Short mmCIF file of C-alpha atoms in Angstrom, two decimals:
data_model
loop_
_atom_site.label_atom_id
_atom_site.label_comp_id
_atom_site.label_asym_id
_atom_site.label_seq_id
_atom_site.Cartn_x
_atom_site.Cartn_y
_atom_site.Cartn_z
CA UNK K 1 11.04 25.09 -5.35
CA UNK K 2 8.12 24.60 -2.83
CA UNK K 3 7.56 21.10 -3.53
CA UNK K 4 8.35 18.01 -5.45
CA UNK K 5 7.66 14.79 -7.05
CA UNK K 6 9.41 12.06 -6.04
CA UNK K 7 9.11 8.49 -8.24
CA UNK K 8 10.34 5.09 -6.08
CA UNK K 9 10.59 1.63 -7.10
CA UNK K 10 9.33 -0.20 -3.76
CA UNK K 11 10.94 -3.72 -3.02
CA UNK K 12 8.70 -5.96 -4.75
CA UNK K 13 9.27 -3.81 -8.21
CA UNK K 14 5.99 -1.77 -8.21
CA UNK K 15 6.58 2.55 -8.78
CA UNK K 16 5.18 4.48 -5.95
CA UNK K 17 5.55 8.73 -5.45
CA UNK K 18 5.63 10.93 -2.86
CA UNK K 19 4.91 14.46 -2.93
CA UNK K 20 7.45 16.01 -0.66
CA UNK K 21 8.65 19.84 0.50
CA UNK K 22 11.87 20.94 -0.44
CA UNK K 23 12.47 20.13 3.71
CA UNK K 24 11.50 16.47 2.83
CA UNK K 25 8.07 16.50 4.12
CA UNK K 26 5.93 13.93 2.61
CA UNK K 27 3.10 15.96 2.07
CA UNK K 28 1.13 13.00 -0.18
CA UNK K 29 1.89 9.79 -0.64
CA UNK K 30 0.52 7.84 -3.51
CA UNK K 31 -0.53 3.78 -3.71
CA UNK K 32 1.66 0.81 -5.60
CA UNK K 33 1.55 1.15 -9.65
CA UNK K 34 2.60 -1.47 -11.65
CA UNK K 35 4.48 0.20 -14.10
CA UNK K 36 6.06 3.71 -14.41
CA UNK K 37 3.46 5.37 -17.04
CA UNK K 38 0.70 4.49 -14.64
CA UNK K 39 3.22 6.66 -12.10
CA UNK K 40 3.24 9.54 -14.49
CA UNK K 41 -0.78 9.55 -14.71
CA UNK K 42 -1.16 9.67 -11.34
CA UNK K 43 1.02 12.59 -10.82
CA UNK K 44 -0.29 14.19 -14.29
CA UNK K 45 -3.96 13.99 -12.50
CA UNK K 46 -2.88 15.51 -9.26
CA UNK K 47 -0.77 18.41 -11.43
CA UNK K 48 -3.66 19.30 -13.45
CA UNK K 49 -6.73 19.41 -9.64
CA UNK K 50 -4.06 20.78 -7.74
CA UNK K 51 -5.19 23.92 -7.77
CA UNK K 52 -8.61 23.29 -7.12
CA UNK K 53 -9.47 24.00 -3.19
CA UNK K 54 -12.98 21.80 -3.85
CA UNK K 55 -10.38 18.65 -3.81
CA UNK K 56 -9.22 19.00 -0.45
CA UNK K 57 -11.20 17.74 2.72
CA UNK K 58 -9.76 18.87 6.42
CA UNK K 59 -10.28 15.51 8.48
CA UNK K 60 -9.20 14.68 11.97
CA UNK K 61 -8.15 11.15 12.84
CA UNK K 62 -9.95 9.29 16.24
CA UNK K 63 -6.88 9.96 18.14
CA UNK K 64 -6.72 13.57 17.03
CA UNK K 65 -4.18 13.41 14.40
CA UNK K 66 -5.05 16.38 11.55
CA UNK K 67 -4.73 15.23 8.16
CA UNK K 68 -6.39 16.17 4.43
CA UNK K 69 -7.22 13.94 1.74
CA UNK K 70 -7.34 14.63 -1.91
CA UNK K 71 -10.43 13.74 -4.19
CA UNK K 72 -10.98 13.35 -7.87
CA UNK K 73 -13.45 14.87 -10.24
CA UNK K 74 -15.91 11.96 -9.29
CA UNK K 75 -15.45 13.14 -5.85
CA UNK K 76 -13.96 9.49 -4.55
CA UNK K 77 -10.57 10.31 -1.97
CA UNK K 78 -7.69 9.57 -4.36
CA UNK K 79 -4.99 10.01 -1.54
CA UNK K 80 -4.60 10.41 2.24
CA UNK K 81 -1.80 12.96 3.82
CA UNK K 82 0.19 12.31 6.45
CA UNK K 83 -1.03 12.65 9.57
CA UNK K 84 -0.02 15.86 11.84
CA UNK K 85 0.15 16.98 15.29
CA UNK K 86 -2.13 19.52 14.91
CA UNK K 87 -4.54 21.48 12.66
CA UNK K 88 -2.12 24.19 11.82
CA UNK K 89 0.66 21.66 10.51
CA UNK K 90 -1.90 20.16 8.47
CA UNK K 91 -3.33 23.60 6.95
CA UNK K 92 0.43 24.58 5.96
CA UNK K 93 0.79 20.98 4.04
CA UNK K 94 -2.32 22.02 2.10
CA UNK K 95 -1.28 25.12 1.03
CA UNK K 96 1.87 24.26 -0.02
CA UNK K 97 -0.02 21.39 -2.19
CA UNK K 98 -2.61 23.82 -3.16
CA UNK K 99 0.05 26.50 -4.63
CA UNK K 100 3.24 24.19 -5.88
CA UNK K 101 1.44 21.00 -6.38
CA UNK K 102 0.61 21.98 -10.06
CA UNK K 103 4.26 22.98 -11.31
CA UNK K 104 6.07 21.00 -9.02
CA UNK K 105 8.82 19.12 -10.77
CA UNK K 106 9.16 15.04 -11.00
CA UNK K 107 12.50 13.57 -9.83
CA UNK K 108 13.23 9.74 -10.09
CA UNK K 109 14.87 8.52 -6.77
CA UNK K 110 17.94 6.78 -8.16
CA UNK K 111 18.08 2.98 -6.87
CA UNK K 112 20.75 2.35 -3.99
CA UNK K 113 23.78 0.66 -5.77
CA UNK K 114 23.61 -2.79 -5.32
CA UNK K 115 26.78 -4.76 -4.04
CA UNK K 116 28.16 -8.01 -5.93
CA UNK K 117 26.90 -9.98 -3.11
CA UNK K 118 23.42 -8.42 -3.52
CA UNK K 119 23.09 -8.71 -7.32
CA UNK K 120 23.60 -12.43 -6.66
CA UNK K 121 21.24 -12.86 -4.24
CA UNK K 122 18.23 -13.24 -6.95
CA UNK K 123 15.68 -15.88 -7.94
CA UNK K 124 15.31 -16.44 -11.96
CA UNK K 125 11.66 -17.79 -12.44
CA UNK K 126 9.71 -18.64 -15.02
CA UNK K 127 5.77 -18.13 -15.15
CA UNK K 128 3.45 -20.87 -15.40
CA UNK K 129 0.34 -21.45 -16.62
CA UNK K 130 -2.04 -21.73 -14.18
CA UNK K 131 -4.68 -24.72 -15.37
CA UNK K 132 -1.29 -26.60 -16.91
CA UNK K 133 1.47 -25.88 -14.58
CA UNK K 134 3.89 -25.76 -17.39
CA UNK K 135 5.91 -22.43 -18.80
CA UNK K 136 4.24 -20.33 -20.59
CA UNK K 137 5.55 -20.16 -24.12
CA UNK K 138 7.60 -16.77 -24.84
CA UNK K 139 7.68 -15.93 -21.63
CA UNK K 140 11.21 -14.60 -20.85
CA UNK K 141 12.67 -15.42 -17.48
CA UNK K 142 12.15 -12.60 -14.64
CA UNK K 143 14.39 -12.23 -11.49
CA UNK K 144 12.84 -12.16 -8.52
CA UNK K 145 14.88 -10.14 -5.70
CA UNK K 146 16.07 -11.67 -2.93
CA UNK K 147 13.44 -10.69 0.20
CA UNK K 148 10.70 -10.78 -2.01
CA UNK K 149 7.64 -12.31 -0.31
CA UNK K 150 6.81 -16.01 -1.66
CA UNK K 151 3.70 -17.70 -1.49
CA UNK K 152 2.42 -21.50 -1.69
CA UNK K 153 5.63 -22.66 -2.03
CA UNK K 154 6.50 -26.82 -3.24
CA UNK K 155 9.72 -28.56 -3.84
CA UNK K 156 9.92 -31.08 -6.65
CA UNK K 157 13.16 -32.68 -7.16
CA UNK K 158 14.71 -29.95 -8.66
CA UNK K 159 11.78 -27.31 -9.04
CA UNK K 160 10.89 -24.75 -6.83
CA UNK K 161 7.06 -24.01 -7.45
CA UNK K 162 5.53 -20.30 -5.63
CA UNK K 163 3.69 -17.61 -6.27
CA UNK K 164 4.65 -14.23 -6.46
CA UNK K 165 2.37 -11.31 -6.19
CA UNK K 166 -0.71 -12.80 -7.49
CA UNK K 167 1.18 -15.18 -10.63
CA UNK K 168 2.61 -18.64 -10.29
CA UNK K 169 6.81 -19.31 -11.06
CA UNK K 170 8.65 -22.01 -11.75
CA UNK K 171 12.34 -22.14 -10.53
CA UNK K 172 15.18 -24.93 -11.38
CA UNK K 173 17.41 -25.75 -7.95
CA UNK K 174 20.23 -26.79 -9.70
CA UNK K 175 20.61 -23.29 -11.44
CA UNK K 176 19.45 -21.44 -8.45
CA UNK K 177 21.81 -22.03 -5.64
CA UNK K 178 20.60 -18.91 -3.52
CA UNK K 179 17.06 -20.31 -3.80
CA UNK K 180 16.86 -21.86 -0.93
CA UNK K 181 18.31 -19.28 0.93
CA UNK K 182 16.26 -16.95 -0.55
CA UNK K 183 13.38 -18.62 1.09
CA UNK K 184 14.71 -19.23 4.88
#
């Protein structure tokens, strides 16, 4: 096995991959998805232009650094390699893409087990409407891990108003102890 597929969860809950050699090489890194089928398209698009040598550019950064990037059909850069120390490195990443990127296989990195401590250490919200500022109705409660960034945040006798990654929460301090540490 030349190379692989590797699906993450980052932090924040987005799905990410990396396509790495069997050394653990990122050759490709890909952006933030939102949810795991959007993962599997990305890497389903890179399986099936792989193989195609018109998809690859040979760039040089401003400080020297040899990397490639990847394009689509439409010819727009899809992804960005790593950078490497010279052009040589960067021509061996390529290849390796170029021959094993199209059968290489998909693992899912396994999350790190999470200690009692850790598990507690979560926010549950509930997501507001945005013109009301009340819950929105059938909207289930979602746990927001502890270290996630928070944004715009207000206290209100016992509510805990922010927003988190674009949508606005609603969270009840007496029920939330680790809130406000959370937020330290």
């Amino acid at each position: 096995m030349a190379a692989k597929f590797v699906v993450k969860i980052a932090s924040d809950g987005r799905f990410f991959f990396n396509l790495v050699t069997e050394e653990g090489r990122k050759l490709l890194g890909s952006d933030y998805y939102a949810t795991k089928p959007n993962v599997f398209e990305g890497i389903t698009s890179i399986r099936m232009n792989a193989t195609d040598a018109s998809r690859y550019r040979k760039r040089v950064s401003t400080d020297g650094k040899a990397y490639f990037t990847f394009r689509a059909p439409n010819q727009e850069t899809v992804f960005e390699s790593d950078m490497y120390d010279n052009e040589d490195l960067r021509d061996q990443a390529m290849s390796k893409m170029l021959h094993s990127g199209a059968d290489a296989p998909i693992i899912e990195a396994t999350a790190p087990k999470k200690s009692k401590a850790e598990v507690t250490k979560t926010l549950e919200a509930r997501k507001l409407n945005k013109r009301t500022m009340r819950v929105m109705p059938g909207d289930a409660a979602v746990t927001i891990r502890f270290g996630a960034v928070l944004h715009s945040l207000k206290e209100d006798d016992r509510r805990l108003m922010f927003e988190y990654l674009g949508d606005i929460y609603e969270a009840d301090l007496i029920r939330a102890k680790g809130a406000l540490r959370m937020i330290e």
